[in-house]
Amino acid sequence: MRFSIYPWNLKSWRSAFAVSGLPGVALFLILLGAMLQVEDLSGGGAGHSSATAILLIRTPAIVLAFLLLLFKPRIAPMRGTDLRVLYAAFAGLYFVSTLWSEIPIQTLGKSAELLLAGVVFFESSRGENAIARVEGLRQVVLLTMSLLGGLAVIGFCLRLPAFVQHRPGLISSTTAQAPFLSGNGLGYVASALVLVVLAEWQAGRIRMGVAVPQFIYGLALFSVSASRTSFGILLFSILMVIFKRSKLIGVLAVSGVIIGAAMFSTEIVTRLQGHQASSSFVTLSGRTVVWTAAVRQFEHYPILGVGGGVGGKMVISHIGNMYLEEMSSLHNGFLEVLTGLGLVGFLISSYMLILATWRAWNAWNTNPEYAGTYVLIIHVWMTSIMSTGLLGWMGYEVAIYLCIITNVDLVMERARKPLRGPVPVRWSSQKLQPHNQVAG
């Protein structure tokens, strides 16, 4: 399989779809349907998506994905301790919450996307070469993210009004956005791409000559984003990759960062704040205000919430602040699930994420060739804390998480029963090579 995050690399697209098959095409459609959402500016309310976009993009994409998955339905057998079972429980509760949802149609649609995404991986993890198929699905996710991020930056470079945000970033005076991708979202996408390239190179699956240009491409996307959180994701994840490589060097690197942060704390805070008002910076662009309101709503619906995917919308619509009512979500996946699915959903999803993190960390030690997948667990955590992440509704974070947990489940299954057939692989510019060969 040809590894690349360049969206114009048609051979990489072709190899990803060839390996993943119909589930790969279905996942691509689900991602497009979930990500190509255009905000309704006609007064539809907080985070309300355009009805036209839902009719012309989201609905056809989900229906086509459903039909593709029905073509040869076959679900892989799973153990009760598998992470995929926990995901199925979470998505199932999300679907059932339609019965008590404050906005049933939205909960039903979002739960259908989560369930279909799960089916993609449940089907792909069956039979021989399952790990390779999951790698193909991960490639589809990365290329789709890269494509949408690249389109946002192209529009920004052309200075198209809808693609230029008059908000300073860490480097530029204006930042890139798109009708389908916010400035924060672009930062999250770029940080994920950079991390995968770094981890793939660190694991020896791609050569430095291949890694460096792709690393630069990811940083180019990041340079015009408006996300401070994505900078934290990058820094923390790079330190973790270094720590995995060498604990001594990792400790020294962390110590250096802490000392540097202490010495230049004033300058760092000033740079991060930019031209933002102090009150807005202290409240994390209003996040802490809506988070407090979310906790108050949870106290009124503590057990099962107000319905999957609509908890944040209900909080924001009743917050009584015209500026905060323009927010598209609570910008916190844990609070989205707490308000949407109550304490029951929160406990299931939190346990799922903690267990997945523990297993991914251990799998990284025993199977470092999949570092490019496991490193993204940090991305899932950070985006779930500062954005909707995994726990809100369908998006690329959900697809990334499914790549991680399916890989972990399959690796654990292989450890229990020695794999007969193809062994772990390294990326090659020509073809998939055995684990004991050097790519290149």
Short mmCIF file of C-alpha atoms in Angstrom, two decimals:
data_model
loop_
_atom_site.label_atom_id
_atom_site.label_comp_id
_atom_site.label_asym_id
_atom_site.label_seq_id
_atom_site.Cartn_x
_atom_site.Cartn_y
_atom_site.Cartn_z
CA MET A 1 0.00 0.00 0.00
CA ARG A 2 1.30 3.46 -0.88
CA PHE A 3 1.33 5.73 2.18
CA SER A 4 0.79 9.43 1.56
CA ILE A 5 -1.20 12.28 3.07
CA TYR A 6 -1.11 14.26 -0.19
CA PRO A 7 -4.73 14.57 -1.40
CA TRP A 8 -3.53 14.78 -5.01
CA ASN A 9 -1.74 11.41 -4.81
CA LEU A 10 -4.20 9.32 -6.81
CA LYS A 11 -2.15 6.15 -6.38
CA SER A 12 -2.50 6.44 -2.63
CA TRP A 13 -6.27 6.84 -2.95
CA ARG A 14 -6.45 3.88 -5.30
CA SER A 15 -4.39 1.60 -3.07
CA ALA A 16 -6.42 2.59 0.01
CA PHE A 17 -9.72 1.74 -1.68
CA ALA A 18 -8.26 -1.43 -3.21
CA VAL A 19 -7.25 -2.73 0.22
CA SER A 20 -10.33 -1.58 2.16
CA GLY A 21 -12.89 -2.51 -0.53
CA LEU A 22 -16.53 -1.45 -0.35
CA PRO A 23 -16.31 -0.57 3.37
CA GLY A 24 -13.61 1.97 2.43
CA VAL A 25 -15.92 3.62 -0.10
CA ALA A 26 -18.74 3.59 2.46
CA LEU A 27 -16.50 5.24 5.07
CA PHE A 28 -15.47 7.91 2.57
CA LEU A 29 -19.14 8.72 1.93
CA ILE A 30 -19.94 8.80 5.66
CA LEU A 31 -17.06 11.21 6.26
CA LEU A 32 -18.16 13.49 3.43
CA GLY A 33 -21.73 13.47 4.70
CA ALA A 34 -20.63 14.27 8.25
CA MET A 35 -17.93 16.83 7.46
CA LEU A 36 -19.40 18.77 4.55
CA GLN A 37 -21.85 20.59 6.77
CA VAL A 38 -22.63 24.21 5.98
CA GLU A 39 -23.87 26.44 8.80
CA ASP A 40 -27.33 27.90 8.37
CA LEU A 41 -26.95 31.67 8.65
CA SER A 42 -30.65 32.38 8.23
CA GLY A 43 -31.36 32.21 11.95
CA GLY A 44 -31.80 28.47 12.35
CA GLY A 45 -30.25 28.49 15.81
CA ALA A 46 -27.06 27.38 17.40
CA GLY A 47 -25.07 24.96 15.33
CA HIS A 48 -27.98 24.47 12.91
CA SER A 49 -26.88 22.92 9.61
CA SER A 50 -28.17 24.12 6.29
CA ALA A 51 -31.24 22.16 5.18
CA THR A 52 -29.95 22.28 1.61
CA ALA A 53 -26.63 20.71 2.62
CA ILE A 54 -28.45 17.99 4.55
CA LEU A 55 -30.71 17.24 1.57
CA LEU A 56 -28.07 17.36 -1.17
CA ILE A 57 -24.97 16.08 0.61
CA ARG A 58 -25.55 14.37 3.94
CA THR A 59 -28.63 12.29 3.15
CA PRO A 60 -27.47 10.90 -0.23
CA ALA A 61 -24.01 10.10 1.20
CA ILE A 62 -25.44 8.17 4.16
CA VAL A 63 -27.98 6.29 2.02
CA LEU A 64 -25.27 5.26 -0.46
CA ALA A 65 -22.99 4.13 2.36
CA PHE A 66 -25.84 2.07 3.82
CA LEU A 67 -26.48 0.37 0.48
CA LEU A 68 -22.78 -0.43 0.01
CA LEU A 69 -22.56 -2.00 3.45
CA LEU A 70 -25.62 -4.14 2.66
CA PHE A 71 -23.99 -5.52 -0.51
CA LYS A 72 -22.07 -8.25 1.33
CA PRO A 73 -22.97 -7.89 5.01
CA ARG A 74 -20.71 -9.90 7.28
CA ILE A 75 -19.90 -8.86 10.82
CA ALA A 76 -16.71 -10.08 12.44
CA PRO A 77 -17.09 -12.20 15.57
CA MET A 78 -16.15 -10.21 18.68
CA ARG A 79 -15.35 -11.04 22.28
CA GLY A 80 -17.18 -9.38 25.13
CA THR A 81 -13.96 -7.68 26.19
CA ASP A 82 -13.31 -6.11 22.77
CA LEU A 83 -13.30 -2.34 22.50
CA ARG A 84 -15.59 -2.60 19.48
CA VAL A 85 -18.29 -4.01 21.77
CA LEU A 86 -18.05 -0.91 23.97
CA TYR A 87 -18.34 1.30 20.90
CA ALA A 88 -21.42 -0.65 19.80
CA ALA A 89 -22.95 -0.11 23.27
CA PHE A 90 -22.26 3.64 23.06
CA ALA A 91 -23.69 3.94 19.53
CA GLY A 92 -26.67 1.77 20.52
CA LEU A 93 -27.51 3.98 23.51
CA TYR A 94 -27.16 7.01 21.25
CA PHE A 95 -29.71 5.47 18.85
CA VAL A 96 -32.16 4.48 21.59
CA SER A 97 -32.01 8.02 23.02
CA THR A 98 -34.09 9.07 20.01
CA LEU A 99 -37.06 7.94 22.10
CA TRP A 100 -36.59 10.75 24.64
CA SER A 101 -34.62 13.25 22.59
CA GLU A 102 -35.65 16.90 22.58
CA ILE A 103 -34.89 16.93 18.83
CA PRO A 104 -35.57 13.33 17.69
CA ILE A 105 -34.81 13.79 13.99
CA GLN A 106 -31.31 15.08 14.70
CA THR A 107 -30.54 12.33 17.20
CA LEU A 108 -31.79 9.68 14.77
CA GLY A 109 -29.65 10.99 11.91
CA LYS A 110 -26.49 11.32 13.99
CA SER A 111 -26.92 7.91 15.59
CA ALA A 112 -27.35 6.34 12.14
CA GLU A 113 -23.98 7.78 11.11
CA LEU A 114 -22.28 6.43 14.24
CA LEU A 115 -23.79 2.99 13.74
CA LEU A 116 -22.87 2.87 10.04
CA ALA A 117 -19.29 3.90 10.82
CA GLY A 118 -19.12 1.07 13.34
CA VAL A 119 -20.46 -1.43 10.78
CA VAL A 120 -17.69 -0.37 8.38
CA PHE A 121 -15.08 -1.55 10.87
CA PHE A 122 -17.09 -4.55 12.09
CA GLU A 123 -17.19 -5.81 8.50
CA SER A 124 -13.56 -4.96 7.71
CA SER A 125 -12.19 -6.77 10.75
CA ARG A 126 -13.46 -10.15 9.56
CA GLY A 127 -11.27 -12.83 7.95
CA GLU A 128 -7.68 -12.78 6.78
CA ASN A 129 -5.73 -9.56 6.21
CA ALA A 130 -8.10 -7.70 8.55
CA ILE A 131 -5.34 -5.49 9.95
CA ALA A 132 -4.29 -4.49 6.44
CA ARG A 133 -7.89 -3.54 5.64
CA VAL A 134 -8.05 -1.38 8.77
CA GLU A 135 -4.81 0.27 7.66
CA GLY A 136 -6.52 0.96 4.35
CA LEU A 137 -9.47 2.53 6.17
CA ARG A 138 -7.09 4.72 8.15
CA GLN A 139 -5.54 5.84 4.88
CA VAL A 140 -9.00 6.78 3.55
CA VAL A 141 -9.63 8.86 6.70
CA LEU A 142 -6.28 10.66 6.48
CA LEU A 143 -6.65 11.44 2.77
CA THR A 144 -10.19 12.75 3.27
CA MET A 145 -9.02 15.00 6.11
CA SER A 146 -6.10 16.18 4.00
CA LEU A 147 -8.37 16.87 1.02
CA LEU A 148 -10.77 19.08 2.96
CA GLY A 149 -7.93 20.82 4.80
CA GLY A 150 -6.14 21.45 1.52
CA LEU A 151 -9.27 22.93 -0.07
CA ALA A 152 -9.66 25.29 2.89
CA VAL A 153 -6.07 26.53 2.50
CA ILE A 154 -6.41 26.91 -1.29
CA GLY A 155 -9.49 29.10 -0.77
CA PHE A 156 -7.55 31.08 1.83
CA CYS A 157 -4.62 31.62 -0.54
CA LEU A 158 -7.03 32.81 -3.23
CA ARG A 159 -8.48 35.19 -0.59
CA LEU A 160 -12.03 33.97 -1.15
CA PRO A 161 -14.16 35.73 1.50
CA ALA A 162 -15.73 32.53 2.85
CA PHE A 163 -12.26 31.03 3.37
CA VAL A 164 -10.60 33.94 5.19
CA GLN A 165 -11.12 34.44 8.91
CA HIS A 166 -10.09 37.81 10.30
CA ARG A 167 -8.64 36.26 13.40
CA PRO A 168 -4.90 36.09 13.99
CA GLY A 169 -3.25 32.73 14.34
CA LEU A 170 0.03 31.78 15.95
CA ILE A 171 1.86 32.96 12.83
CA SER A 172 -0.45 34.76 10.37
CA SER A 173 -2.58 37.88 10.90
CA THR A 174 -5.57 36.17 9.27
CA THR A 175 -6.38 32.48 9.30
CA ALA A 176 -7.96 29.94 6.99
CA GLN A 177 -11.42 28.48 7.34
CA ALA A 178 -14.06 27.04 5.04
CA PRO A 179 -17.84 26.70 5.03
CA PHE A 180 -17.21 23.06 5.97
CA LEU A 181 -14.15 23.46 8.22
CA SER A 182 -13.49 26.04 10.94
CA GLY A 183 -10.12 27.57 11.70
CA ASN A 184 -9.92 25.36 14.79
CA GLY A 185 -10.93 22.34 12.73
CA LEU A 186 -8.13 23.00 10.25
CA GLY A 187 -5.64 23.01 13.13
CA TYR A 188 -6.97 19.68 14.39
CA VAL A 189 -6.75 18.15 10.91
CA ALA A 190 -3.20 19.43 10.36
CA SER A 191 -1.97 18.25 13.75
CA ALA A 192 -3.32 14.74 13.13
CA LEU A 193 -1.60 14.53 9.74
CA VAL A 194 1.73 15.74 11.14
CA LEU A 195 1.56 13.23 13.99
CA VAL A 196 0.92 10.26 11.73
CA VAL A 197 3.80 11.15 9.42
CA LEU A 198 6.15 11.60 12.37
CA ALA A 199 5.12 8.29 13.95
CA GLU A 200 5.31 6.38 10.66
CA TRP A 201 8.84 7.65 10.15
CA GLN A 202 9.81 6.95 13.76
CA ALA A 203 8.55 3.37 13.35
CA GLY A 204 10.66 2.95 10.20
CA ARG A 205 7.70 2.42 7.89
CA ILE A 206 8.55 5.35 5.63
CA ARG A 207 11.91 6.81 4.69
CA MET A 208 13.03 10.29 5.75
CA GLY A 209 12.92 11.45 2.13
CA VAL A 210 9.23 10.56 2.04
CA ALA A 211 8.43 11.83 5.53
CA VAL A 212 9.99 15.32 5.39
CA PRO A 213 7.94 16.74 2.46
CA GLN A 214 4.71 15.37 3.95
CA PHE A 215 5.66 16.74 7.36
CA ILE A 216 6.17 20.16 5.76
CA TYR A 217 2.80 19.89 4.00
CA GLY A 218 1.08 19.19 7.33
CA LEU A 219 2.87 22.13 8.97
CA ALA A 220 1.85 24.38 6.06
CA LEU A 221 -1.81 23.59 6.79
CA PHE A 222 -1.19 24.15 10.48
CA SER A 223 0.54 27.51 9.94
CA VAL A 224 -2.65 29.24 8.75
CA SER A 225 -5.03 27.61 11.24
CA ALA A 226 -6.59 29.36 14.22
CA SER A 227 -6.29 26.59 16.78
CA ARG A 228 -4.21 26.94 19.93
CA THR A 229 -5.42 23.51 21.05
CA SER A 230 -3.85 21.87 18.01
CA PHE A 231 -0.50 23.38 19.00
CA GLY A 232 -0.88 21.68 22.38
CA ILE A 233 -1.76 18.41 20.64
CA LEU A 234 1.35 18.64 18.49
CA LEU A 235 3.67 19.48 21.36
CA PHE A 236 2.33 16.83 23.72
CA SER A 237 2.22 14.11 21.06
CA ILE A 238 5.73 14.82 19.77
CA LEU A 239 7.04 14.55 23.32
CA MET A 240 5.27 11.22 23.68
CA VAL A 241 6.79 9.90 20.43
CA ILE A 242 10.21 10.96 21.68
CA PHE A 243 9.55 9.26 25.02
CA LYS A 244 8.59 6.05 23.23
CA ARG A 245 11.82 6.24 21.25
CA SER A 246 14.02 6.87 24.29
CA LYS A 247 12.83 7.42 27.85
CA LEU A 248 15.99 9.35 28.73
CA ILE A 249 15.70 11.73 25.79
CA GLY A 250 11.96 12.00 26.45
CA VAL A 251 12.50 13.07 30.06
CA LEU A 252 15.11 15.60 28.97
CA ALA A 253 12.75 16.97 26.29
CA VAL A 254 9.87 17.33 28.75
CA SER A 255 12.16 19.01 31.26
CA GLY A 256 13.35 21.42 28.60
CA VAL A 257 9.79 22.34 27.64
CA ILE A 258 8.82 22.93 31.29
CA ILE A 259 11.88 25.10 31.94
CA GLY A 260 11.31 27.05 28.73
CA ALA A 261 7.64 27.58 29.56
CA ALA A 262 8.55 28.87 33.02
CA MET A 263 11.22 31.24 31.68
CA PHE A 264 9.11 32.72 28.89
CA SER A 265 5.62 32.33 30.37
CA THR A 266 4.67 35.99 29.85
CA GLU A 267 5.73 36.00 26.20
CA ILE A 268 3.97 32.69 25.55
CA VAL A 269 0.69 33.88 27.06
CA THR A 270 0.89 37.14 25.09
CA ARG A 271 1.51 35.22 21.87
CA LEU A 272 -1.33 32.80 22.50
CA GLN A 273 -3.74 35.59 23.40
CA GLY A 274 -2.96 37.62 20.29
CA HIS A 275 -5.53 40.39 19.83
CA GLN A 276 -8.15 38.54 21.83
CA ALA A 277 -9.73 40.36 24.78
CA SER A 278 -8.43 39.26 28.18
CA SER A 279 -11.89 38.22 29.36
CA SER A 280 -12.38 36.07 26.28
CA PHE A 281 -8.93 34.52 26.63
CA VAL A 282 -9.47 33.68 30.31
CA THR A 283 -12.81 32.00 29.52
CA LEU A 284 -11.22 30.08 26.62
CA SER A 285 -13.29 31.98 24.02
CA GLY A 286 -16.42 31.56 26.09
CA ARG A 287 -15.98 27.82 26.63
CA THR A 288 -16.01 27.96 30.42
CA VAL A 289 -19.28 29.92 30.36
CA VAL A 290 -21.14 27.34 28.27
CA TRP A 291 -19.47 24.52 30.22
CA THR A 292 -20.97 25.92 33.43
CA ALA A 293 -24.37 26.14 31.75
CA ALA A 294 -23.98 22.53 30.56
CA VAL A 295 -23.41 21.31 34.12
CA ARG A 296 -26.56 23.12 35.23
CA GLN A 297 -28.58 21.43 32.49
CA PHE A 298 -27.11 18.04 33.43
CA GLU A 299 -28.43 18.52 36.95
CA HIS A 300 -31.96 18.64 35.52
CA TYR A 301 -31.50 15.54 33.29
CA PRO A 302 -28.84 13.52 35.12
CA ILE A 303 -29.51 9.91 34.12
CA LEU A 304 -30.23 9.79 30.36
CA GLY A 305 -29.85 13.40 29.24
CA VAL A 306 -31.91 15.15 26.57
CA GLY A 307 -30.91 13.00 23.60
CA GLY A 308 -27.71 12.08 21.80
CA GLY A 309 -26.14 14.91 19.82
CA VAL A 310 -28.54 17.63 20.98
CA GLY A 311 -27.41 18.25 24.57
CA GLY A 312 -25.10 21.11 23.60
CA LYS A 313 -27.68 22.64 21.28
CA MET A 314 -30.22 22.77 24.10
CA VAL A 315 -27.67 24.38 26.45
CA ILE A 316 -26.63 27.05 23.96
CA SER A 317 -30.18 27.84 22.84
CA HIS A 318 -31.15 28.66 26.46
CA ILE A 319 -27.96 30.37 27.57
CA GLY A 320 -29.31 33.89 27.08
CA ASN A 321 -26.17 35.33 25.48
CA MET A 322 -26.49 36.44 21.86
CA TYR A 323 -22.76 36.04 21.21
CA LEU A 324 -22.45 32.60 22.75
CA GLU A 325 -25.59 31.43 20.97
CA GLU A 326 -23.59 31.56 17.74
CA MET A 327 -21.38 28.70 18.98
CA SER A 328 -21.89 25.46 17.07
CA SER A 329 -21.36 23.20 20.09
CA LEU A 330 -20.15 23.08 23.69
CA HIS A 331 -16.58 22.55 22.45
CA ASN A 332 -16.24 19.64 24.84
CA GLY A 333 -17.15 16.09 23.92
CA PHE A 334 -17.44 14.93 27.52
CA LEU A 335 -20.04 17.61 28.28
CA GLU A 336 -21.83 16.88 24.99
CA VAL A 337 -22.28 13.25 26.01
CA LEU A 338 -23.08 14.19 29.63
CA THR A 339 -25.90 16.53 28.57
CA GLY A 340 -27.02 14.34 25.67
CA LEU A 341 -26.86 10.83 27.16
CA GLY A 342 -26.61 11.62 30.86
CA LEU A 343 -24.54 9.79 33.41
CA VAL A 344 -25.15 6.42 31.75
CA GLY A 345 -23.68 7.53 28.44
CA PHE A 346 -20.87 9.40 30.15
CA LEU A 347 -19.75 6.34 32.11
CA ILE A 348 -19.85 4.04 29.06
CA SER A 349 -17.94 6.47 26.84
CA SER A 350 -15.37 7.43 29.48
CA TYR A 351 -14.62 3.81 30.37
CA MET A 352 -14.34 3.03 26.65
CA LEU A 353 -11.85 5.83 26.08
CA ILE A 354 -9.73 5.10 29.16
CA LEU A 355 -9.53 1.38 28.35
CA ALA A 356 -8.69 2.13 24.71
CA THR A 357 -5.88 4.45 25.78
CA TRP A 358 -4.40 1.85 28.13
CA ARG A 359 -4.52 -0.88 25.50
CA ALA A 360 -3.18 1.35 22.73
CA TRP A 361 -0.23 2.38 24.93
CA ASN A 362 0.62 -1.25 25.63
CA ALA A 363 0.11 -2.25 22.00
CA TRP A 364 2.50 0.52 20.99
CA ASN A 365 5.20 -1.22 23.06
CA THR A 366 4.58 -4.67 21.59
CA ASN A 367 3.68 -3.59 18.04
CA PRO A 368 5.59 -0.38 17.31
CA GLU A 369 4.98 -0.81 13.57
CA TYR A 370 1.48 0.60 14.19
CA ALA A 371 2.71 3.71 15.99
CA GLY A 372 1.08 5.88 13.30
CA THR A 373 -2.29 4.61 14.49
CA TYR A 374 -1.73 4.52 18.25
CA VAL A 375 -0.28 8.04 18.43
CA LEU A 376 -3.69 9.42 17.42
CA ILE A 377 -5.22 8.43 20.76
CA ILE A 378 -3.79 11.69 22.13
CA HIS A 379 -5.52 13.57 19.35
CA VAL A 380 -8.82 11.89 20.27
CA TRP A 381 -8.41 12.93 23.92
CA MET A 382 -7.46 16.54 23.21
CA THR A 383 -10.22 17.14 20.65
CA SER A 384 -12.75 15.53 22.99
CA ILE A 385 -11.71 17.94 25.76
CA MET A 386 -11.59 21.13 23.67
CA SER A 387 -14.03 20.24 20.87
CA THR A 388 -16.73 17.63 20.21
CA GLY A 389 -14.08 15.00 19.45
CA LEU A 390 -15.19 11.39 19.66
CA LEU A 391 -18.14 11.88 21.99
CA GLY A 392 -20.29 14.40 20.14
CA TRP A 393 -21.33 13.00 16.79
CA MET A 394 -19.85 11.52 13.63
CA GLY A 395 -16.67 13.14 12.34
CA TYR A 396 -13.14 12.17 11.46
CA GLU A 397 -12.29 11.80 15.18
CA VAL A 398 -14.80 8.93 15.41
CA ALA A 399 -13.24 7.29 12.36
CA ILE A 400 -9.75 7.72 13.84
CA TYR A 401 -10.91 6.18 17.10
CA LEU A 402 -12.44 3.21 15.28
CA CYS A 403 -9.13 2.68 13.47
CA ILE A 404 -7.33 2.60 16.82
CA ILE A 405 -9.67 0.26 18.69
CA THR A 406 -10.13 -2.14 15.77
CA ASN A 407 -6.39 -2.40 15.31
CA VAL A 408 -5.92 -3.01 19.05
CA ASP A 409 -8.64 -5.69 19.09
CA LEU A 410 -7.11 -7.46 16.09
CA VAL A 411 -3.58 -7.30 17.47
CA MET A 412 -4.79 -8.78 20.76
CA GLU A 413 -6.62 -11.53 18.88
CA ARG A 414 -3.48 -12.28 16.88
CA ALA A 415 -1.49 -12.54 20.11
CA ARG A 416 -3.96 -15.06 21.47
CA LYS A 417 -3.87 -17.09 18.26
CA PRO A 418 -0.72 -16.91 16.08
CA LEU A 419 -1.52 -15.41 12.72
CA ARG A 420 -1.26 -17.71 9.73
CA GLY A 421 -0.59 -15.81 6.58
CA PRO A 422 0.74 -12.29 5.91
CA VAL A 423 2.82 -10.74 8.69
CA PRO A 424 2.99 -7.05 9.73
CA VAL A 425 4.04 -4.78 6.91
CA ARG A 426 6.01 -1.66 6.18
CA TRP A 427 4.97 1.04 3.75
CA SER A 428 6.70 0.91 0.40
CA SER A 429 6.59 3.17 -2.60
CA GLN A 430 5.76 0.17 -4.74
CA LYS A 431 4.01 -2.52 -2.75
CA LEU A 432 3.41 -4.00 0.66
CA GLN A 433 6.56 -5.69 1.95
CA PRO A 434 7.07 -8.20 4.78
CA HIS A 435 7.90 -6.86 8.23
CA ASN A 436 11.48 -8.11 8.13
CA GLN A 437 12.33 -6.15 5.00
CA VAL A 438 13.30 -2.49 4.80
CA ALA A 439 11.00 -0.24 2.79
CA GLY A 440 12.41 1.87 0.13
#
